[in-house]
PDB file of C-alpha atoms in Angstrom:
ATOM      1  CA  MET G   1    -118.611  62.469 -25.514  1.00 50.00           C
ATOM      2  CA  LYS G   2    -117.596  62.282 -21.954  1.00 53.00           C
ATOM      3  CA  ASN G   3    -115.165  59.377 -22.692  1.00 56.00           C
ATOM      4  CA  ILE G   4    -113.499  61.382 -25.415  1.00 59.00           C
ATOM      5  CA  ILE G   5    -112.793  64.242 -23.011  1.00 54.00           C
ATOM      6  CA  VAL G   6    -111.224  61.838 -20.534  1.00 50.00           C
ATOM      7  CA  ILE G   7    -108.975  60.353 -23.196  1.00 52.00           C
ATOM      8  CA  LEU G   8    -107.760  63.761 -24.368  1.00 57.00           C
ATOM      9  CA  ALA G   9    -106.982  64.799 -20.817  1.00 56.00           C
ATOM     10  CA  ALA G  10    -104.883  61.658 -20.313  1.00 52.00           C
ATOM     11  CA  LEU G  11    -102.906  62.235 -23.478  1.00 53.00           C
ATOM     12  CA  SER G  12    -102.135  65.814 -22.408  1.00 54.00           C
ATOM     13  CA  CYS G  13    -100.717  64.546 -19.081  1.00 46.00           C
ATOM     14  CA  ILE G  14     -98.507  62.013 -20.820  1.00 50.00           C
ATOM     15  CA  GLY G  15     -97.053  64.721 -23.088  1.00 49.00           C
ATOM     16  CA  LEU G  16     -96.185  66.920 -20.126  1.00 46.00           C
ATOM     17  CA  LEU G  17     -94.431  64.034 -18.364  1.00 47.00           C
ATOM     18  CA  THR G  18     -92.282  63.076 -21.357  1.00 47.00           C
ATOM     19  CA  SER G  19     -91.130  66.648 -21.871  1.00 49.00           C
ATOM     20  CA  ALA G  20     -90.029  67.013 -18.253  1.00 49.00           C
ATOM     21  CA  ARG G  21     -86.240  66.352 -17.391  1.00 53.00           C
ATOM     22  CA  LEU G  22     -84.126  66.269 -14.296  1.00 49.00           C
ATOM     23  CA  PRO G  23     -81.691  69.111 -13.635  1.00 51.00           C
ATOM     24  CA  ASP G  24     -78.033  68.564 -14.637  1.00 52.00           C
ATOM     25  CA  THR G  25     -76.884  68.916 -11.057  1.00 50.00           C
ATOM     26  CA  GLY G  26     -78.537  68.044  -7.851  1.00 50.00           C
ATOM     27  CA  PRO G  27     -78.405  70.018  -4.658  1.00 52.00           C
ATOM     28  CA  PHE G  28     -75.319  69.635  -2.456  1.00 49.00           C
ATOM     29  CA  PRO G  29     -75.933  68.742   1.154  1.00 49.00           C
ATOM     30  CA  ALA G  30     -75.327  71.605   3.487  1.00 52.00           C
ATOM     31  CA  ALA G  31     -72.021  71.524   5.270  1.00 50.00           C
ATOM     32  CA  ARG G  32     -71.953  71.009   8.965  1.00 53.00           C
ATOM     33  CA  PRO G  33     -70.832  73.872  11.074  1.00 49.00           C
ATOM     34  CA  GLY G  34     -67.006  74.113  11.156  1.00 48.00           C
ATOM     35  CA  GLU G  35     -66.571  71.954   8.010  1.00 47.00           C
ATOM     36  CA  SER G  36     -65.877  72.939   4.439  1.00 47.00           C
ATOM     37  CA  ASN G  37     -67.024  71.214   1.302  1.00 48.00           C
ATOM     38  CA  THR G  38     -63.403  70.695   0.130  1.00 47.00           C
ATOM     39  CA  ALA G  39     -62.604  66.943  -0.310  1.00 49.00           C
ATOM     40  CA  ALA G  40     -60.255  65.559   2.350  1.00 49.00           C
ATOM     41  CA  PRO G  41     -56.828  64.343   1.059  1.00 51.00           C
ATOM     42  CA  ILE G  42     -56.248  60.559   0.878  1.00 52.00           C
ATOM     43  CA  PRO G  43     -54.023  59.590   3.830  1.00 51.00           C
ATOM     44  CA  GLN G  44     -50.529  58.230   2.904  1.00 56.00           C
ATOM     45  CA  LEU G  45     -49.405  54.900   4.385  1.00 54.00           C
ATOM     46  CA  PRO G  46     -46.400  55.197   6.710  1.00 54.00           C
ATOM     47  CA  PRO G  47     -43.091  53.667   5.403  1.00 56.00           C
ATOM     48  CA  ILE G  48     -42.556  50.040   6.391  1.00 57.00           C
ATOM     49  CA  PRO G  49     -39.329  49.701   8.409  1.00 55.00           C
ATOM     50  CA  GLU G  50     -36.838  46.980   7.364  1.00 57.00           C
ATOM     51  CA  PRO G  51     -36.931  43.955   9.690  1.00 54.00           C
ATOM     52  CA  LYS G  52     -34.236  43.790  12.347  1.00 52.00           C
ATOM     53  CA  PRO G  53     -32.073  40.659  12.503  1.00 48.00           C
ATOM     54  CA  GLU G  54     -33.396  38.013  14.841  1.00 49.00           C
ATOM     55  CA  SER G  55     -31.676  38.052  18.197  1.00 45.00           C
ATOM     56  CA  GLY G  56     -29.346  35.117  18.802  1.00 43.00           C
ATOM     57  CA  LYS G  57     -29.270  34.119  15.135  1.00 44.00           C
ATOM     58  CA  THR G  58     -25.822  32.957  14.039  1.00 43.00           C
ATOM     59  CA  GLU G  59     -24.560  34.450  10.847  1.00 46.00           C
ATOM     60  CA  VAL G  60     -23.307  32.050   8.198  1.00 44.00           C
ATOM     61  CA  PRO G  61     -19.595  32.697   7.631  1.00 47.00           C
ATOM     62  CA  PRO G  62     -18.628  33.605   4.110  1.00 49.00           C
ATOM     63  CA  VAL G  63     -17.244  30.832   1.923  1.00 47.00           C
ATOM     64  CA  LYS G  64     -13.460  30.923   1.886  1.00 51.00           C
ATOM     65  CA  GLN G  65     -12.206  31.789  -1.544  1.00 54.00           C
ATOM     66  CA  GLY G  66      -9.027  30.456  -3.023  1.00 53.00           C
ATOM     67  CA  PRO G  67      -6.700  32.229  -5.407  1.00 56.00           C
ATOM     68  CA  PRO G  68      -8.271  33.318  -8.706  1.00 55.00           C
ATOM     69  CA  ASN G  69      -8.093  30.866 -11.577  1.00 54.00           C
ATOM     70  CA  SER G  70      -7.115  31.674 -15.150  1.00 54.00           C
ATOM     71  CA  SER G  71     -10.409  33.517 -15.669  1.00 56.00           C
ATOM     72  CA  GLY G  72      -9.781  35.739 -12.649  1.00 58.00           C
ATOM     73  CA  VAL G  73     -12.663  34.220 -10.626  1.00 54.00           C
ATOM     74  CA  PRO G  74     -11.673  32.985  -7.118  1.00 54.00           C
ATOM     75  CA  GLU G  75     -12.127  29.238  -6.627  1.00 55.00           C
ATOM     76  CA  LYS G  76     -13.647  27.713  -3.508  1.00 55.00           C
ATOM     77  CA  GLN G  77     -11.255  25.727  -1.317  1.00 61.00           C
ATOM     78  CA  GLY G  78     -12.415  22.297  -0.133  1.00 58.00           C
ATOM     79  CA  PRO G  79     -10.918  20.065   2.567  1.00 69.00           C
ATOM     80  CA  LYS G  80      -7.356  18.909   2.030  1.00 69.00           C
ATOM     81  CA  LEU G  81      -6.728  15.425   0.687  1.00 69.00           C
ATOM     82  CA  PRO G  82      -4.633  13.095   2.903  1.00 63.00           C
ATOM     83  CA  SER G  83      -1.763  13.479   0.426  1.00 64.00           C
ATOM     84  CA  GLN G  84      -1.856  17.242   1.075  1.00 70.00           C
ATOM     85  CA  GLN G  85      -1.917  17.035   4.874  1.00 80.00           C
ATOM     86  CA  THR G  86       1.013  17.508   7.229  1.00 80.00           C
ATOM     87  CA  LEU G  87       1.658  15.070  10.043  1.00 71.00           C
ATOM     88  CA  GLU G  88      -0.013  17.452  12.514  1.00 69.00           C
ATOM     89  CA  GLU G  89      -3.158  17.748  10.357  1.00 67.00           C
ATOM     90  CA  GLN G  90      -3.736  13.976  10.205  1.00 73.00           C
ATOM     91  CA  HIS G  91      -4.514  13.545  13.932  1.00 71.00           C
ATOM     92  CA  LEU G  92      -3.025  10.051  14.118  1.00 84.00           C
ATOM     93  CA  THR G  93      -2.902   7.866  17.220  1.00 91.00           C
ATOM     94  CA  ILE G  94      -0.530   5.149  18.430  1.00 94.00           C
ATOM     95  CA  ALA G  95      -1.854   1.645  17.851  1.00 93.00           C
ATOM     96  CA  ALA G  96      -2.307  -0.426  21.009  1.00 96.00           C
ATOM     97  CA  GLU G  97      -0.534  -3.800  21.128  1.00 97.00           C
ATOM     98  CA  SER G  98      -1.820  -6.996  22.701  1.00 97.00           C
ATOM     99  CA  ASP G  99       0.063  -8.059  25.847  1.00 98.00           C
ATOM    100  CA  ALA G 100      -0.340 -11.728  24.928  1.00 98.00           C
ATOM    101  CA  GLU G 101       0.904 -11.294  21.345  1.00 98.00           C
ATOM    102  CA  HIS G 102       3.843  -9.188  22.496  1.00 98.00           C
ATOM    103  CA  SER G 103       4.868 -11.804  25.071  1.00 98.00           C
ATOM    104  CA  GLU G 104       4.659 -14.603  22.488  1.00 98.00           C
ATOM    105  CA  CYS G 105       6.744 -12.581  20.025  1.00 98.00           C
ATOM    106  CA  GLU G 106       9.447 -11.953  22.627  1.00 98.00           C
ATOM    107  CA  ARG G 107       9.498 -15.658  23.495  1.00 98.00           C
ATOM    108  CA  GLU G 108      10.222 -16.469  19.838  1.00 98.00           C
ATOM    109  CA  LEU G 109      13.034 -13.885  19.779  1.00 98.00           C
ATOM    110  CA  GLN G 110      14.622 -15.549  22.780  1.00 98.00           C
ATOM    111  CA  VAL G 111      14.462 -18.961  21.082  1.00 98.00           C
ATOM    112  CA  LEU G 112      16.283 -17.510  18.043  1.00 98.00           C
ATOM    113  CA  GLY G 113      18.925 -15.888  20.254  1.00 98.00           C
ATOM    114  CA  VAL G 114      18.089 -12.266  19.410  1.00 98.00           C
ATOM    115  CA  VAL G 115      19.609  -9.843  21.937  1.00 98.00           C
ATOM    116  CA  PHE G 116      17.086  -7.160  22.873  1.00 98.00           C
ATOM    117  CA  LYS G 117      15.520  -5.325  25.779  1.00 98.00           C
ATOM    118  CA  ASP G 118      12.163  -3.718  26.480  1.00 98.00           C
ATOM    119  CA  ILE G 119      12.114   0.069  26.669  1.00 98.00           C
ATOM    120  CA  PRO G 120       9.390   2.487  27.852  1.00 98.00           C
ATOM    121  CA  ARG G 121       6.456   3.360  25.630  1.00 98.00           C
ATOM    122  CA  ILE G 122       7.318   5.981  22.989  1.00 98.00           C
ATOM    123  CA  ASP G 123       4.913   8.837  22.302  1.00 96.00           C
ATOM    124  CA  ASP G 124       6.310  11.703  20.232  1.00 92.00           C
ATOM    125  CA  GLY G 125       2.889  13.168  19.449  1.00 89.00           C
ATOM    126  CA  ASN G 126       0.918  13.307  16.178  1.00 87.00           C
ATOM    127  CA  GLY G 127       0.599   9.507  16.186  1.00 86.00           C
ATOM    128  CA  CYS G 128       4.356   8.889  16.216  1.00 94.00           C
ATOM    129  CA  GLY G 129       5.340   6.240  18.716  1.00 96.00           C
ATOM    130  CA  ILE G 130       5.305   2.593  19.778  1.00 98.00           C
ATOM    131  CA  ASP G 131       3.089   1.062  22.434  1.00 98.00           C
ATOM    132  CA  LYS G 132       5.537  -1.733  23.323  1.00 98.00           C
ATOM    133  CA  PRO G 133       8.956  -0.907  21.826  1.00 98.00           C
ATOM    134  CA  ILE G 134      12.090  -3.000  22.045  1.00 98.00           C
ATOM    135  CA  LYS G 135      15.749  -2.157  21.363  1.00 98.00           C
ATOM    136  CA  VAL G 136      17.744  -4.806  19.470  1.00 98.00           C
ATOM    137  CA  SER G 137      21.538  -4.997  19.636  1.00 98.00           C
ATOM    138  CA  GLU G 138      22.065  -8.425  17.959  1.00 98.00           C
ATOM    139  CA  ALA G 139      19.840  -9.607  15.140  1.00 98.00           C
ATOM    140  CA  LEU G 140      21.047 -13.177  15.749  1.00 98.00           C
ATOM    141  CA  PRO G 141      23.780 -14.620  17.977  1.00 98.00           C
ATOM    142  CA  GLY G 142      27.097 -13.140  16.822  1.00 97.00           C
ATOM    143  CA  ILE G 143      25.478 -10.776  14.299  1.00 98.00           C
ATOM    144  CA  LYS G 144      25.398  -7.219  15.586  1.00 98.00           C
ATOM    145  CA  LEU G 145      22.734  -4.762  14.531  1.00 98.00           C
ATOM    146  CA  LYS G 146      24.597  -1.489  14.043  1.00 98.00           C
ATOM    147  CA  PRO G 147      23.592   0.864  15.422  1.00 98.00           C
ATOM    148  CA  GLU G 148      21.095  -0.610  17.865  1.00 98.00           C
ATOM    149  CA  ALA G 149      17.588  -0.398  16.448  1.00 98.00           C
ATOM    150  CA  VAL G 150      14.233   0.467  18.026  1.00 98.00           C
ATOM    151  CA  PHE G 151      10.982  -0.932  16.651  1.00 98.00           C
ATOM    152  CA  ARG G 152       8.103  -3.276  17.433  1.00 98.00           C
ATOM    153  CA  CYS G 153       8.783  -6.925  18.216  1.00 98.00           C
ATOM    154  CA  PRO G 154       7.316  -8.264  14.923  1.00 98.00           C
ATOM    155  CA  VAL G 155      10.004  -6.350  12.986  1.00 98.00           C
ATOM    156  CA  ALA G 156      12.787  -7.973  15.018  1.00 98.00           C
ATOM    157  CA  LEU G 157      11.231 -11.404  14.499  1.00 98.00           C
ATOM    158  CA  ALA G 158      10.892 -10.991  10.725  1.00 98.00           C
ATOM    159  CA  LEU G 159      14.451  -9.648  10.529  1.00 98.00           C
ATOM    160  CA  ALA G 160      15.912 -12.584  12.470  1.00 98.00           C
ATOM    161  CA  ARG G 161      14.088 -15.175  10.385  1.00 98.00           C
ATOM    162  CA  TRP G 162      15.071 -13.484   7.095  1.00 98.00           C
ATOM    163  CA  ILE G 163      18.744 -13.329   8.068  1.00 98.00           C
ATOM    164  CA  LYS G 164      18.840 -16.904   9.378  1.00 98.00           C
ATOM    165  CA  GLU G 165      16.891 -18.590   6.575  1.00 98.00           C
ATOM    166  CA  SER G 166      17.804 -16.466   3.530  1.00 98.00           C
ATOM    167  CA  VAL G 167      20.638 -13.976   4.004  1.00 98.00           C
ATOM    168  CA  ILE G 168      23.150 -16.329   5.668  1.00 98.00           C
ATOM    169  CA  PRO G 169      22.679 -19.187   3.136  1.00 98.00           C
ATOM    170  CA  ALA G 170      22.886 -16.765   0.172  1.00 98.00           C
ATOM    171  CA  ALA G 171      26.035 -15.134   1.582  1.00 98.00           C
ATOM    172  CA  SER G 172      27.624 -18.549   2.099  1.00 97.00           C
ATOM    173  CA  ALA G 173      27.223 -19.229  -1.607  1.00 97.00           C
ATOM    174  CA  ALA G 174      28.060 -15.747  -2.940  1.00 97.00           C
ATOM    175  CA  ALA G 175      30.832 -14.622  -0.561  1.00 96.00           C
ATOM    176  CA  MET G 176      32.224 -17.782   1.049  1.00 94.00           C
ATOM    177  CA  ASP G 177      35.759 -16.342   1.011  1.00 96.00           C
ATOM    178  CA  GLN G 178      34.648 -13.475   3.274  1.00 97.00           C
ATOM    179  CA  GLY G 179      33.593 -15.717   6.145  1.00 97.00           C
ATOM    180  CA  ARG G 180      30.439 -15.341   8.114  1.00 97.00           C
ATOM    181  CA  ILE G 181      28.287 -12.225   8.525  1.00 98.00           C
ATOM    182  CA  VAL G 182      29.193 -10.341  11.710  1.00 98.00           C
ATOM    183  CA  ALA G 183      26.979  -7.234  11.417  1.00 98.00           C
ATOM    184  CA  VAL G 184      23.905  -5.902   9.715  1.00 98.00           C
ATOM    185  CA  ASN G 185      24.223  -2.134   9.281  1.00 98.00           C
ATOM    186  CA  GLN G 186      20.898  -0.342   9.464  1.00 98.00           C
ATOM    187  CA  ALA G 187      20.183   3.161   8.171  1.00 97.00           C
ATOM    188  CA  SER G 188      16.903   3.813   9.992  1.00 96.00           C
ATOM    189  CA  SER G 189      14.583   2.195  12.485  1.00 98.00           C
ATOM    190  CA  TYR G 190      12.041   4.196  14.531  1.00 98.00           C
ATOM    191  CA  ILE G 191      11.792   7.847  13.511  1.00 95.00           C
ATOM    192  CA  CYS G 192       8.841  10.261  13.522  1.00 94.00           C
ATOM    193  CA  ARG G 193       8.284  11.387   9.926  1.00 91.00           C
ATOM    194  CA  LEU G 194       6.154  11.018   6.818  1.00 85.00           C
ATOM    195  CA  ARG G 195       7.096   8.694   3.957  1.00 79.00           C
ATOM    196  CA  ASN G 196      10.419   9.562   2.346  1.00 68.00           C
ATOM    197  CA  GLY G 197      10.741  12.535   4.715  1.00 68.00           C
ATOM    198  CA  ALA G 198       8.108  14.537   2.813  1.00 69.00           C
ATOM    199  CA  ASP G 199       6.256  17.510   4.330  1.00 67.00           C
ATOM    200  CA  THR G 200       2.803  16.116   3.454  1.00 74.00           C
ATOM    201  CA  GLY G 201       1.366  12.691   2.702  1.00 72.00           C
ATOM    202  CA  LYS G 202       1.060   9.329   4.411  1.00 86.00           C
ATOM    203  CA  VAL G 203       2.893   8.594   7.641  1.00 86.00           C
ATOM    204  CA  SER G 204       6.010   6.447   7.367  1.00 90.00           C
ATOM    205  CA  GLU G 205       5.938   2.962   8.877  1.00 94.00           C
ATOM    206  CA  HIS G 206       9.151   4.008  10.624  1.00 96.00           C
ATOM    207  CA  ALA G 207       7.012   6.422  12.680  1.00 95.00           C
ATOM    208  CA  ARG G 208       4.935   3.456  13.897  1.00 96.00           C
ATOM    209  CA  GLY G 209       7.912   1.208  14.689  1.00 97.00           C
ATOM    210  CA  ASN G 210       7.059  -1.149  11.827  1.00 98.00           C
ATOM    211  CA  ALA G 211      10.133  -0.730   9.630  1.00 98.00           C
ATOM    212  CA  ILE G 212      13.892  -0.997   9.278  1.00 98.00           C
ATOM    213  CA  ASP G 213      16.243   0.121   6.504  1.00 98.00           C
ATOM    214  CA  ILE G 214      19.282  -2.117   5.769  1.00 98.00           C
ATOM    215  CA  ALA G 215      22.314  -0.389   4.200  1.00 98.00           C
ATOM    216  CA  SER G 216      25.003  -3.100   4.165  1.00 98.00           C
ATOM    217  CA  PHE G 217      26.366  -6.384   5.582  1.00 98.00           C
ATOM    218  CA  SER G 218      29.748  -6.761   7.287  1.00 98.00           C
ATOM    219  CA  PHE G 219      31.780  -9.981   7.141  1.00 98.00           C
ATOM    220  CA  GLU G 220      34.657 -11.472   9.092  1.00 97.00           C
ATOM    221  CA  LYS G 221      37.022 -10.407   6.324  1.00 95.00           C
ATOM    222  CA  GLY G 222      36.860  -8.441   3.161  1.00 91.00           C
ATOM    223  CA  LYS G 223      34.717  -5.451   2.290  1.00 94.00           C
ATOM    224  CA  ASP G 224      31.169  -4.865   3.362  1.00 97.00           C
ATOM    225  CA  ILE G 225      28.509  -5.715   0.821  1.00 98.00           C
ATOM    226  CA  ALA G 226      26.549  -2.509   0.317  1.00 98.00           C
ATOM    227  CA  VAL G 227      22.967  -2.380  -0.887  1.00 97.00           C
ATOM    228  CA  GLN G 228      22.991  -0.517  -4.207  1.00 97.00           C
ATOM    229  CA  PRO G 229      21.489  -0.810  -7.725  1.00 95.00           C
ATOM    230  CA  ARG G 230      22.505  -4.260  -8.984  1.00 95.00           C
ATOM    231  CA  ARG G 231      19.892  -5.212 -11.570  1.00 91.00           C
ATOM    232  CA  GLU G 232      22.564  -5.438 -14.274  1.00 91.00           C
ATOM    233  CA  ASP G 233      25.267  -6.779 -11.926  1.00 94.00           C
ATOM    234  CA  SER G 234      26.154 -10.220 -13.289  1.00 95.00           C
ATOM    235  CA  THR G 235      28.500 -11.118 -10.405  1.00 97.00           C
ATOM    236  CA  LEU G 236      27.772 -13.371  -7.444  1.00 97.00           C
ATOM    237  CA  ILE G 237      27.324 -10.263  -5.283  1.00 97.00           C
ATOM    238  CA  GLY G 238      24.643  -9.019  -7.655  1.00 97.00           C
ATOM    239  CA  ALA G 239      22.951 -12.419  -7.451  1.00 97.00           C
ATOM    240  CA  PHE G 240      23.234 -12.292  -3.646  1.00 98.00           C
ATOM    241  CA  GLN G 241      21.431  -8.961  -3.385  1.00 97.00           C
ATOM    242  CA  ARG G 242      18.672  -9.897  -5.823  1.00 97.00           C
ATOM    243  CA  THR G 243      18.153 -13.200  -4.005  1.00 97.00           C
ATOM    244  CA  ILE G 244      17.783 -11.731  -0.524  1.00 98.00           C
ATOM    245  CA  SER G 245      15.572  -8.917  -1.848  1.00 97.00           C
ATOM    246  CA  ALA G 246      13.145 -11.427  -3.346  1.00 97.00           C
ATOM    247  CA  ALA G 247      13.279 -13.628  -0.238  1.00 98.00           C
ATOM    248  CA  GLY G 248      12.491 -10.639   1.973  1.00 98.00           C
ATOM    249  CA  CYS G 249       8.860 -10.763   0.884  1.00 97.00           C
ATOM    250  CA  LEU G 250       8.502 -14.135   2.642  1.00 97.00           C
ATOM    251  CA  TYR G 251       9.026 -12.382   5.976  1.00 98.00           C
ATOM    252  CA  PHE G 252       8.043  -8.728   5.482  1.00 98.00           C
ATOM    253  CA  THR G 253       4.880  -7.298   3.911  1.00 98.00           C
ATOM    254  CA  THR G 254       6.803  -4.515   2.160  1.00 97.00           C
ATOM    255  CA  VAL G 255      10.217  -4.765   0.490  1.00 98.00           C
ATOM    256  CA  LEU G 256      11.622  -1.791  -1.422  1.00 97.00           C
ATOM    257  CA  ASP G 257      15.075  -2.222  -2.930  1.00 96.00           C
ATOM    258  CA  PRO G 258      17.374   0.051  -4.990  1.00 96.00           C
ATOM    259  CA  GLU G 259      15.459  -0.801  -8.151  1.00 93.00           C
ATOM    260  CA  SER G 260      12.144   0.514  -6.775  1.00 92.00           C
ATOM    261  CA  ASP G 261      12.839   4.273  -6.840  1.00 89.00           C
ATOM    262  CA  ALA G 262      15.491   6.917  -6.246  1.00 90.00           C
ATOM    263  CA  ALA G 263      14.620   7.213  -2.543  1.00 88.00           C
ATOM    264  CA  HIS G 264      15.805   3.616  -1.926  1.00 91.00           C
ATOM    265  CA  GLU G 265      18.963   3.440  -4.052  1.00 94.00           C
ATOM    266  CA  THR G 266      21.188   2.872  -1.011  1.00 96.00           C
ATOM    267  CA  HIS G 267      19.172   0.470   1.157  1.00 97.00           C
ATOM    268  CA  PHE G 268      16.409  -2.074   1.576  1.00 97.00           C
ATOM    269  CA  HIS G 269      13.234  -0.779   3.177  1.00 97.00           C
ATOM    270  CA  LEU G 270      11.540  -3.620   5.074  1.00 98.00           C
ATOM    271  CA  ASP G 271       8.291  -3.265   7.013  1.00 97.00           C
ATOM    272  CA  VAL G 272       5.435  -5.295   8.500  1.00 98.00           C
ATOM    273  CA  LEU G 273       2.474  -3.098   7.550  1.00 95.00           C
ATOM    274  CA  GLU G 274      -0.689  -5.213   7.651  1.00 93.00           C
ATOM    275  CA  ARG G 275      -2.875  -4.877   4.543  1.00 92.00           C
ATOM    276  CA  ASN G 276      -6.302  -6.219   3.695  1.00 93.00           C
ATOM    277  CA  GLY G 277      -6.256  -9.799   2.482  1.00 93.00           C
ATOM    278  CA  GLY G 278      -2.613 -10.310   3.471  1.00 91.00           C
ATOM    279  CA  TYR G 279      -1.484  -8.330   0.405  1.00 94.00           C
ATOM    280  CA  ARG G 280       2.282  -7.722   0.126  1.00 96.00           C
ATOM    281  CA  TYR G 281       4.180  -5.117  -1.863  1.00 95.00           C
ATOM    282  CA  CYS G 282       7.659  -6.182  -2.987  1.00 94.00           C
ATOM    283  CA  HIS G 283       9.891  -4.437  -5.494  1.00 84.00           C
TER     284      HIS G 283
END
């Protein structure tokens, strides 16, 4: 009986516990003196300033734009090609000449009887000039060079050998009734310019003292023989010009005659430009 009473009492306690529930809201803690229960606002972060440019940092210059193309978009301009450069833009220098080679060349001129004299070094700026120039008044004994010509010694030597070994024998066969050659008339020797007198492009060999232009040959009697287009000339004079033009390549590294282009219709261009492998250009 006593156990039953204990059991019933325990069941009654369990029922009271299960029916009990917590209140919907709990008590708020009391506010401290001087404070309110209102929630504090969330602090806003200050604005981040834009970084200042680093001191001493060099700005990259803007890319230079060229004129707009057909689509209206400007094109970038790159460096100029050599063919687009003026003489001043090419920054050329005068080639130095060997004292020993120059002395040997002059000795050979003296043996051939060339009349010449040394003149002071020429420096016209922009690479125009001659380190050891000479002025020639007679290409060979009794054959004047008109007017006197200024160039490097190798030009005078090639000219003398060409006249002696090719021009004189060819003239003797083609114009024997005119007597001997008494003058070689030149149109250009040293001059500071680009090729064909252009504003841009490669420097002329005349500007380096490496070239001479021959316009005509004078004889003891009769008319001068002028250099002119003679490809279709079936006379002895035509044969004379074609013969000495072809022979010129034995002595010069460049030979341009009236058949080469319009710029050389009135003269031979002869020069001693040195090329890789001993290559020669003859037309």
